[in-house]
Short mmCIF file of C-alpha atoms and ligand atoms in Angstrom, two decimals:
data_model
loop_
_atom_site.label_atom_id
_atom_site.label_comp_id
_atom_site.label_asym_id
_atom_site.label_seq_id
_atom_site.Cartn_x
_atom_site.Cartn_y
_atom_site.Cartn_z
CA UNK A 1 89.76 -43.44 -39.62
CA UNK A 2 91.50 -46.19 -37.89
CA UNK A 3 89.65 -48.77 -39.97
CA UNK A 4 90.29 -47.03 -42.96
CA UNK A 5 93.82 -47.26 -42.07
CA UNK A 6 93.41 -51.00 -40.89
CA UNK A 7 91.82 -52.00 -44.57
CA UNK A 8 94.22 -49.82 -46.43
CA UNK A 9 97.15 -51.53 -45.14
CA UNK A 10 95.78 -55.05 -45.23
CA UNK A 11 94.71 -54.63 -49.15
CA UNK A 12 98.20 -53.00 -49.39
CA UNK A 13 99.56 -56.23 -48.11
CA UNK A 14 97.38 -58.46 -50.33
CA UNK A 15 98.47 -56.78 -53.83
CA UNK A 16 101.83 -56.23 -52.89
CA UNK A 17 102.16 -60.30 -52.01
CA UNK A 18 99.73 -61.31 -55.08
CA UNK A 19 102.63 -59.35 -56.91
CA UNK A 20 105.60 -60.42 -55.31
CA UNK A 21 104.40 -63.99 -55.23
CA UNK A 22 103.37 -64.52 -58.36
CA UNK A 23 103.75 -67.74 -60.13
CA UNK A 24 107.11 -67.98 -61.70
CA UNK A 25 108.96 -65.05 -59.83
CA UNK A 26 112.03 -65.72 -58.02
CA UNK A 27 110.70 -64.90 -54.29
CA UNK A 28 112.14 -66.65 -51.05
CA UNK A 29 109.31 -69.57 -50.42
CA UNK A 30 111.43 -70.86 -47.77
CA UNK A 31 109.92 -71.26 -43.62
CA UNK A 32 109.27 -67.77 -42.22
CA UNK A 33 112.48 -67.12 -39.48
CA UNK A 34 111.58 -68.13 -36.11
CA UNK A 35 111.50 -64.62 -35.09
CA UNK A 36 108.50 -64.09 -37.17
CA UNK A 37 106.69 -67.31 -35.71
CA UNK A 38 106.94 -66.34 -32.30
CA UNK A 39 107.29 -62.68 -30.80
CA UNK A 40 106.29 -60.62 -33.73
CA UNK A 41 102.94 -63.29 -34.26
CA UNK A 42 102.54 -62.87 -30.59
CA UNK A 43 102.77 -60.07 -29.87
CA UNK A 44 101.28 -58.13 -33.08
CA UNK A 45 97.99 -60.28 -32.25
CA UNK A 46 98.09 -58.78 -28.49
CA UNK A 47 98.96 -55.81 -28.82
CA UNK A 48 96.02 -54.60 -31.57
CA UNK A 49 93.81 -56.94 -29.26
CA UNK A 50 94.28 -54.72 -26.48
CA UNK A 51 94.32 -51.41 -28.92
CA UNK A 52 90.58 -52.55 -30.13
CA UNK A 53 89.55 -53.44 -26.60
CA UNK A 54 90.74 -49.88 -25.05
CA UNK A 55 88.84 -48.34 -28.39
CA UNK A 56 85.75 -50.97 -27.48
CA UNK A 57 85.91 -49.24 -23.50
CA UNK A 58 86.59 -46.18 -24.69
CA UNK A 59 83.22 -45.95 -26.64
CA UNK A 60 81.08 -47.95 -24.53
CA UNK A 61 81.88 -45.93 -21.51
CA UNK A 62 80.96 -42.23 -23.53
CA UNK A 63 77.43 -44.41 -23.82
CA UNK A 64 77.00 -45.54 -20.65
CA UNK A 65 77.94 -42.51 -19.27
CA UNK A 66 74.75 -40.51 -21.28
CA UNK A 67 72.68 -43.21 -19.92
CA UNK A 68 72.70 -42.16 -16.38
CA UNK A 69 70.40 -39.15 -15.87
CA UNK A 70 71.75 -36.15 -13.75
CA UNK A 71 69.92 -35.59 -10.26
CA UNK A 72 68.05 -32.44 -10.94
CA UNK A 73 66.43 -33.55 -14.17
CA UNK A 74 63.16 -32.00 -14.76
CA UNK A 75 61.03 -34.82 -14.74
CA UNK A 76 57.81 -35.66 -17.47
CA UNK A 77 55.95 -38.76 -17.45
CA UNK A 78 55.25 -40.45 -21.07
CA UNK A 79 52.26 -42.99 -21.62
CA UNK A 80 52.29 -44.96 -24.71
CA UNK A 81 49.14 -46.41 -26.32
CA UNK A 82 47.58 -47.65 -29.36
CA UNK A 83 48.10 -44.92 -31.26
CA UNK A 84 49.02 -42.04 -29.20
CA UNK A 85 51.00 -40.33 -27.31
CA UNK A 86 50.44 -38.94 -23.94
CA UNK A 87 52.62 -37.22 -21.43
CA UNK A 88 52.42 -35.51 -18.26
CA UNK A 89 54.24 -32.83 -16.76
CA UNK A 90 55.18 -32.18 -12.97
CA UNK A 91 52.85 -29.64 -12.31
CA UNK A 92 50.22 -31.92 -13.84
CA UNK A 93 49.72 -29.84 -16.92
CA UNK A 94 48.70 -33.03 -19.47
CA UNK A 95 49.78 -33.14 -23.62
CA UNK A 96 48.76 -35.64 -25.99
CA UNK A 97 50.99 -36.31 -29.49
CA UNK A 98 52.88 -33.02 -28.06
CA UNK A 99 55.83 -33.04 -25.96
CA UNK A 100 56.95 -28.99 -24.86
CA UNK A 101 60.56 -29.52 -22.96
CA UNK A 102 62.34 -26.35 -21.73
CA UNK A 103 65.50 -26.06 -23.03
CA UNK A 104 68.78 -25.78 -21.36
CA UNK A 105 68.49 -28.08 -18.19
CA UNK A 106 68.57 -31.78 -18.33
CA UNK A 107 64.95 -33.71 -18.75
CA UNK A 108 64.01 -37.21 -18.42
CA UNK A 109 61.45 -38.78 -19.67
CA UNK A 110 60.29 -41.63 -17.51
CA UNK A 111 58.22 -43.68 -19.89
CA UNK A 112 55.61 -46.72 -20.01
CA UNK A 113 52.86 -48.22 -22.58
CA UNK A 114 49.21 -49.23 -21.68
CA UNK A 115 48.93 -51.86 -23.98
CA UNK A 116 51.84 -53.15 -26.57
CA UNK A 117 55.60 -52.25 -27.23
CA UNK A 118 56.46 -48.96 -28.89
CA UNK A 119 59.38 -46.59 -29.16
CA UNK A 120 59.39 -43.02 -28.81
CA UNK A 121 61.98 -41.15 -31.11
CA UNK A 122 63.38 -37.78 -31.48
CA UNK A 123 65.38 -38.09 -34.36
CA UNK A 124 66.52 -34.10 -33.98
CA UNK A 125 67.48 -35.54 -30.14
CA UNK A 126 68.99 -38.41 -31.83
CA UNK A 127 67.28 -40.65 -29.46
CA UNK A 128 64.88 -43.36 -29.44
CA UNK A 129 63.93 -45.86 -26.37
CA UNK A 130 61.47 -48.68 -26.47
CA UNK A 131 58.12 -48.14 -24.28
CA UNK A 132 57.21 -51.09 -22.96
CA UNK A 133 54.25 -52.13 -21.39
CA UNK A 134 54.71 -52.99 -17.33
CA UNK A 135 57.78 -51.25 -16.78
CA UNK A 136 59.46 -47.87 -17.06
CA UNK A 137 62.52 -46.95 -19.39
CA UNK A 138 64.05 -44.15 -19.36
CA UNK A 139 65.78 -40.89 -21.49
CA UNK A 140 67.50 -38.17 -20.81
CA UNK A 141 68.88 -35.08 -22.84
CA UNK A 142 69.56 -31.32 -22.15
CA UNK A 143 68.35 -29.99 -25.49
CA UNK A 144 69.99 -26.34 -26.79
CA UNK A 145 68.26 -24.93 -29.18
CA UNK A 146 64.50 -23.85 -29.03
CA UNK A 147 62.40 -25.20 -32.17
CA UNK A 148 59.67 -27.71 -33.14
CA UNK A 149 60.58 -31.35 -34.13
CA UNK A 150 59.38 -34.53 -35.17
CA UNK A 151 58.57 -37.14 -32.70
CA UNK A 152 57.24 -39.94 -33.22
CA UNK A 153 56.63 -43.87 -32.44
CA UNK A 154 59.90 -46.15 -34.48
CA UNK A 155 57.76 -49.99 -33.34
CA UNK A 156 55.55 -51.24 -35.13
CA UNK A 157 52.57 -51.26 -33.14
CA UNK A 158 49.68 -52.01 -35.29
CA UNK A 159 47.29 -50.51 -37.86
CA UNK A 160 47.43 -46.79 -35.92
CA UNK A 161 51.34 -47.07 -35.74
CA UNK A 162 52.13 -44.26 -38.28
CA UNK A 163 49.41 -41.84 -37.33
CA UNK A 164 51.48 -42.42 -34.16
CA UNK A 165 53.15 -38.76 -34.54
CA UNK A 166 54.00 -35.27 -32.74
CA UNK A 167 55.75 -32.40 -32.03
CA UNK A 168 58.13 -32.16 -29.81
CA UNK A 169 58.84 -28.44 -29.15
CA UNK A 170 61.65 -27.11 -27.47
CA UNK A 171 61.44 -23.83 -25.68
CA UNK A 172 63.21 -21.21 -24.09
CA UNK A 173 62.51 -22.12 -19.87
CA UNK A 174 60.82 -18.59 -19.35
CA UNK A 175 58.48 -19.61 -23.00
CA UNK A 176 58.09 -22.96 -21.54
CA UNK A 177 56.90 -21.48 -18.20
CA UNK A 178 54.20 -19.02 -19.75
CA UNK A 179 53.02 -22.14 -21.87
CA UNK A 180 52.68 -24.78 -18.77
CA UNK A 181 50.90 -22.39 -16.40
CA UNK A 182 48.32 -21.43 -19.32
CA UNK A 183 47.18 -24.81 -19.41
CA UNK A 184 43.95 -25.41 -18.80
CA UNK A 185 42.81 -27.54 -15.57
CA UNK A 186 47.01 -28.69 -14.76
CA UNK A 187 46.19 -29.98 -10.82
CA UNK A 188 49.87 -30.19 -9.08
CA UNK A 189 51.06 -34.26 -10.24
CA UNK A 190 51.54 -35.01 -6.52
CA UNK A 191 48.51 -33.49 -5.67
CA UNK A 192 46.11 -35.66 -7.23
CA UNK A 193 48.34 -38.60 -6.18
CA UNK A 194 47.59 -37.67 -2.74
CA UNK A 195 43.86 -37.41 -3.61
CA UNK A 196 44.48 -40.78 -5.30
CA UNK A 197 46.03 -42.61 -2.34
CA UNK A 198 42.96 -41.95 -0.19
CA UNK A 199 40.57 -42.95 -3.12
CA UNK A 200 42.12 -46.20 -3.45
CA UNK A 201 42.61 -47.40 -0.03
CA UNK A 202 46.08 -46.57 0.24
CA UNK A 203 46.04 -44.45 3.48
CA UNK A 204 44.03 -47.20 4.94
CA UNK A 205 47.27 -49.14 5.93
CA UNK A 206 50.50 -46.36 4.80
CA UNK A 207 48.56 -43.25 6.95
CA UNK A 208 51.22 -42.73 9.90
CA UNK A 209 48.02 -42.83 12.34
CA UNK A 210 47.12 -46.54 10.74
CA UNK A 211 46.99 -49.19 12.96
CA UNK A 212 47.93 -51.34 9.92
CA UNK A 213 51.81 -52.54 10.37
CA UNK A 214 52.56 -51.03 6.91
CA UNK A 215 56.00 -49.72 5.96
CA UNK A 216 56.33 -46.05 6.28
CA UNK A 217 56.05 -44.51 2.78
CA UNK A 218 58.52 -40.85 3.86
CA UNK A 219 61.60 -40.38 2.43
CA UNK A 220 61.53 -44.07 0.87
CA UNK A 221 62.12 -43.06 -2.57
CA UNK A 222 65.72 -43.23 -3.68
CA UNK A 223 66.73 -44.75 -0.86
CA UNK A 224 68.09 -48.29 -0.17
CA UNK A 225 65.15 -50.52 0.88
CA UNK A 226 66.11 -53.92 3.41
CA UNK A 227 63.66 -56.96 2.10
CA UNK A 228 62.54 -59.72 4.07
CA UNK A 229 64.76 -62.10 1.73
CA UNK A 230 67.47 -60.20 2.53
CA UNK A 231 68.13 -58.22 -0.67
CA UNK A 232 68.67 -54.54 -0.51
CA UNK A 233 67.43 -52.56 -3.26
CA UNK A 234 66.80 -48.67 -4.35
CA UNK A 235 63.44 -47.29 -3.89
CA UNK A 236 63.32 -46.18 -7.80
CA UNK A 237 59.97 -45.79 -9.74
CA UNK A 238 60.21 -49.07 -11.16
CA UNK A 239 60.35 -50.56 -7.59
CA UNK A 240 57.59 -48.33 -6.19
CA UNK A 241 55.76 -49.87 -9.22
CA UNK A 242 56.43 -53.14 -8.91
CA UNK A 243 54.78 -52.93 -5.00
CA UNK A 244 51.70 -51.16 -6.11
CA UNK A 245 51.17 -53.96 -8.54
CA UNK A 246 53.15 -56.59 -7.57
CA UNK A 247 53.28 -56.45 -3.86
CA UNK A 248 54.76 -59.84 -2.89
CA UNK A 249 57.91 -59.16 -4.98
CA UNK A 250 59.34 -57.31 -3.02
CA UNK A 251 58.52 -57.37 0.78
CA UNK A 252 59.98 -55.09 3.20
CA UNK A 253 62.11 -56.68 5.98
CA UNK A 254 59.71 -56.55 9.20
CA UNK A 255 56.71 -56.76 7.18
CA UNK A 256 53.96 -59.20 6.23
CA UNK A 257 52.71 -59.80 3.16
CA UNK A 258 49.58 -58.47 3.27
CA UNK A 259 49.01 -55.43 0.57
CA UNK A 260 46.57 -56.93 -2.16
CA UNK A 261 47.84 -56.36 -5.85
CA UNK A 262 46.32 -53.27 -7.55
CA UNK A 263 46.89 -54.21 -10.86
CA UNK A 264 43.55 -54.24 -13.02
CA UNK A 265 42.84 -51.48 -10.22
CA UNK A 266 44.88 -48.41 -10.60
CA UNK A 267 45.73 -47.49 -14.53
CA UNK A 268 49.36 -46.40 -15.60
CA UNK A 269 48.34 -42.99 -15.35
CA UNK A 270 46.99 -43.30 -11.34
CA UNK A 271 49.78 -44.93 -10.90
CA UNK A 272 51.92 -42.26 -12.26
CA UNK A 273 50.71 -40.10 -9.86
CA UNK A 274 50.82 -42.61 -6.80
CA UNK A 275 54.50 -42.73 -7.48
CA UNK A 276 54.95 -38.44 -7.35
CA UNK A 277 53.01 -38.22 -4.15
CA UNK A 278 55.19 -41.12 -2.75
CA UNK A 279 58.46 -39.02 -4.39
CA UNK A 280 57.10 -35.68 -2.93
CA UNK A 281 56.83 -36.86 1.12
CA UNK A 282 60.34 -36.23 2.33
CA UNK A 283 61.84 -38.17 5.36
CA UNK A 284 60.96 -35.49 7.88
CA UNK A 285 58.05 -36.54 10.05
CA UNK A 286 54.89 -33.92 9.76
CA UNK A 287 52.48 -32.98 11.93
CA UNK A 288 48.88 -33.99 9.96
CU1 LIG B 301 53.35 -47.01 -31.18
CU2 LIG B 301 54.24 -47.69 -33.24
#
């Protein structure tokens, strides 16, 4: 509306001169007053500078504002590849090219490819997010009304990309709760992240009974983290990522580095669940 008014008045301006201008009439060609030079130039040109900046923050903050998730979102993992979709729920339960959400809380989707760049998109969401390979992005959304969607992959990611489709289907929580625990074989997320950080060594060094100097893995996540360069960052998943595969990033103050990379050892999907075991130990010590 306000740039309909904006071009409205500015082609007003335009005829109405063309007109009054014209060659031959008897207009007033002389200098514009001073007046006119000055303050009303001046301060026409700031004031609509500062009307399209507040309109600019005004917009941008609405955005910004969706982009932060709540606390309590209900959590699903999504794994990109060539062509398919995969996702994984926090009790484990495991969907491919299908993406059941309960409705009426807020989810995120913390997402990452195995191979190439895609983008998932819910156009009845109105979202879309690139998946990229080596790093998570994000969504969130608190959807309202139960149904079943499109969903589907907007980047073109080679010859599979169109077959690249699902459902997303949107259910009432109690529906969504009868579906997820009549999944077949769903083992607890956390769970076979703990099995997984025996498997792979892990408890070797992070085990509170290891002789290994290794930082303490309780009650990191979420929290600030001191480094040994002196940078303080938040244990997120993309950090807790980042030292499973890219351990000398990011060294804890206090501690060597030491930890040998697992990348080319642990998939995106062990990883996935490395990262809700290390979510699920709280800060309070436990007797093992
Ligand atoms: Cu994945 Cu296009």
């Amino acid at each position: 509306m306000i740039s309909a008014i904006v071009v409205v008045g500015i082609f007003a301006v335009i005829v109405g001169f063309s007109f009054h201008f014209r060659k031959g009439s008897d207009a007033v060609r002389d200098p514009l007053p001073e007046r006119f030079r000055d303050e009303i130039e001046i301060g026409w040109t700031t004031a609509t500078a500062f009307a399209f900046l507040f309109i600019f923050w005004f917009a941008a903050s609405t955005q910004l504002h969706h982009i932060v998730p709540p606390r309590k979102a209900f959590e699903i993992h999504v794994l990109a590849k060539q062509w398919m979709w995969k996702s994984q729920h926090p009790n484990g339960v495991r969907e491919i090219n299908e993406l059941h959400v309960p409705i009426g809380q807020p989810v995120q989707l913390i997402m990452t490819s195995e191979d190439v760049i895609h983008s998932l998109f819910l156009p009845a969401l109105r979202l879309k997010q690139d998946v990229l390979p080596g790093r998570y992005t994000y969504l969130w959304f608190t959807a309202d009304k139960p149904g079943v969607y499109h969903l589907m992959c907007a980047e073109y990611c080679g010859t599979g990309h169109s077959r690249m489709v699902g459902r997303l289907v949107l259910m009432t929580p109690e529906d969504y709760s009868r579906w997820s625990s009549s999944q077949p074989g769903a083992e607890d997320l956390a769970k076979e992240g703990e099995l997984l950080f025996s498997s792979l060594g892990c408890s070797g060094c992070h085990a509170q009974t290891s002789s290994v100097h290794a930082p303490n893995l309780r009650g990191v996540y979420s929290h600030p983290v001191q480094l040994s360069d002196g940078r303080v960052v938040t244990a997120d998943e993309a950090y807790l990522r980042d030292s499973i595969l890219l351990p000398d990033k990011d060294v804890v103050a206090g501690y060597e580095p030491i930890m040998p990379s697992f990348r080319g050892i642990a998939s995106e999907a062990q990883i996935i669940k490395l990262i809700a075991f290390i979510k699920s130990l709280s800060g309070e010590e436990q007797s093992e």
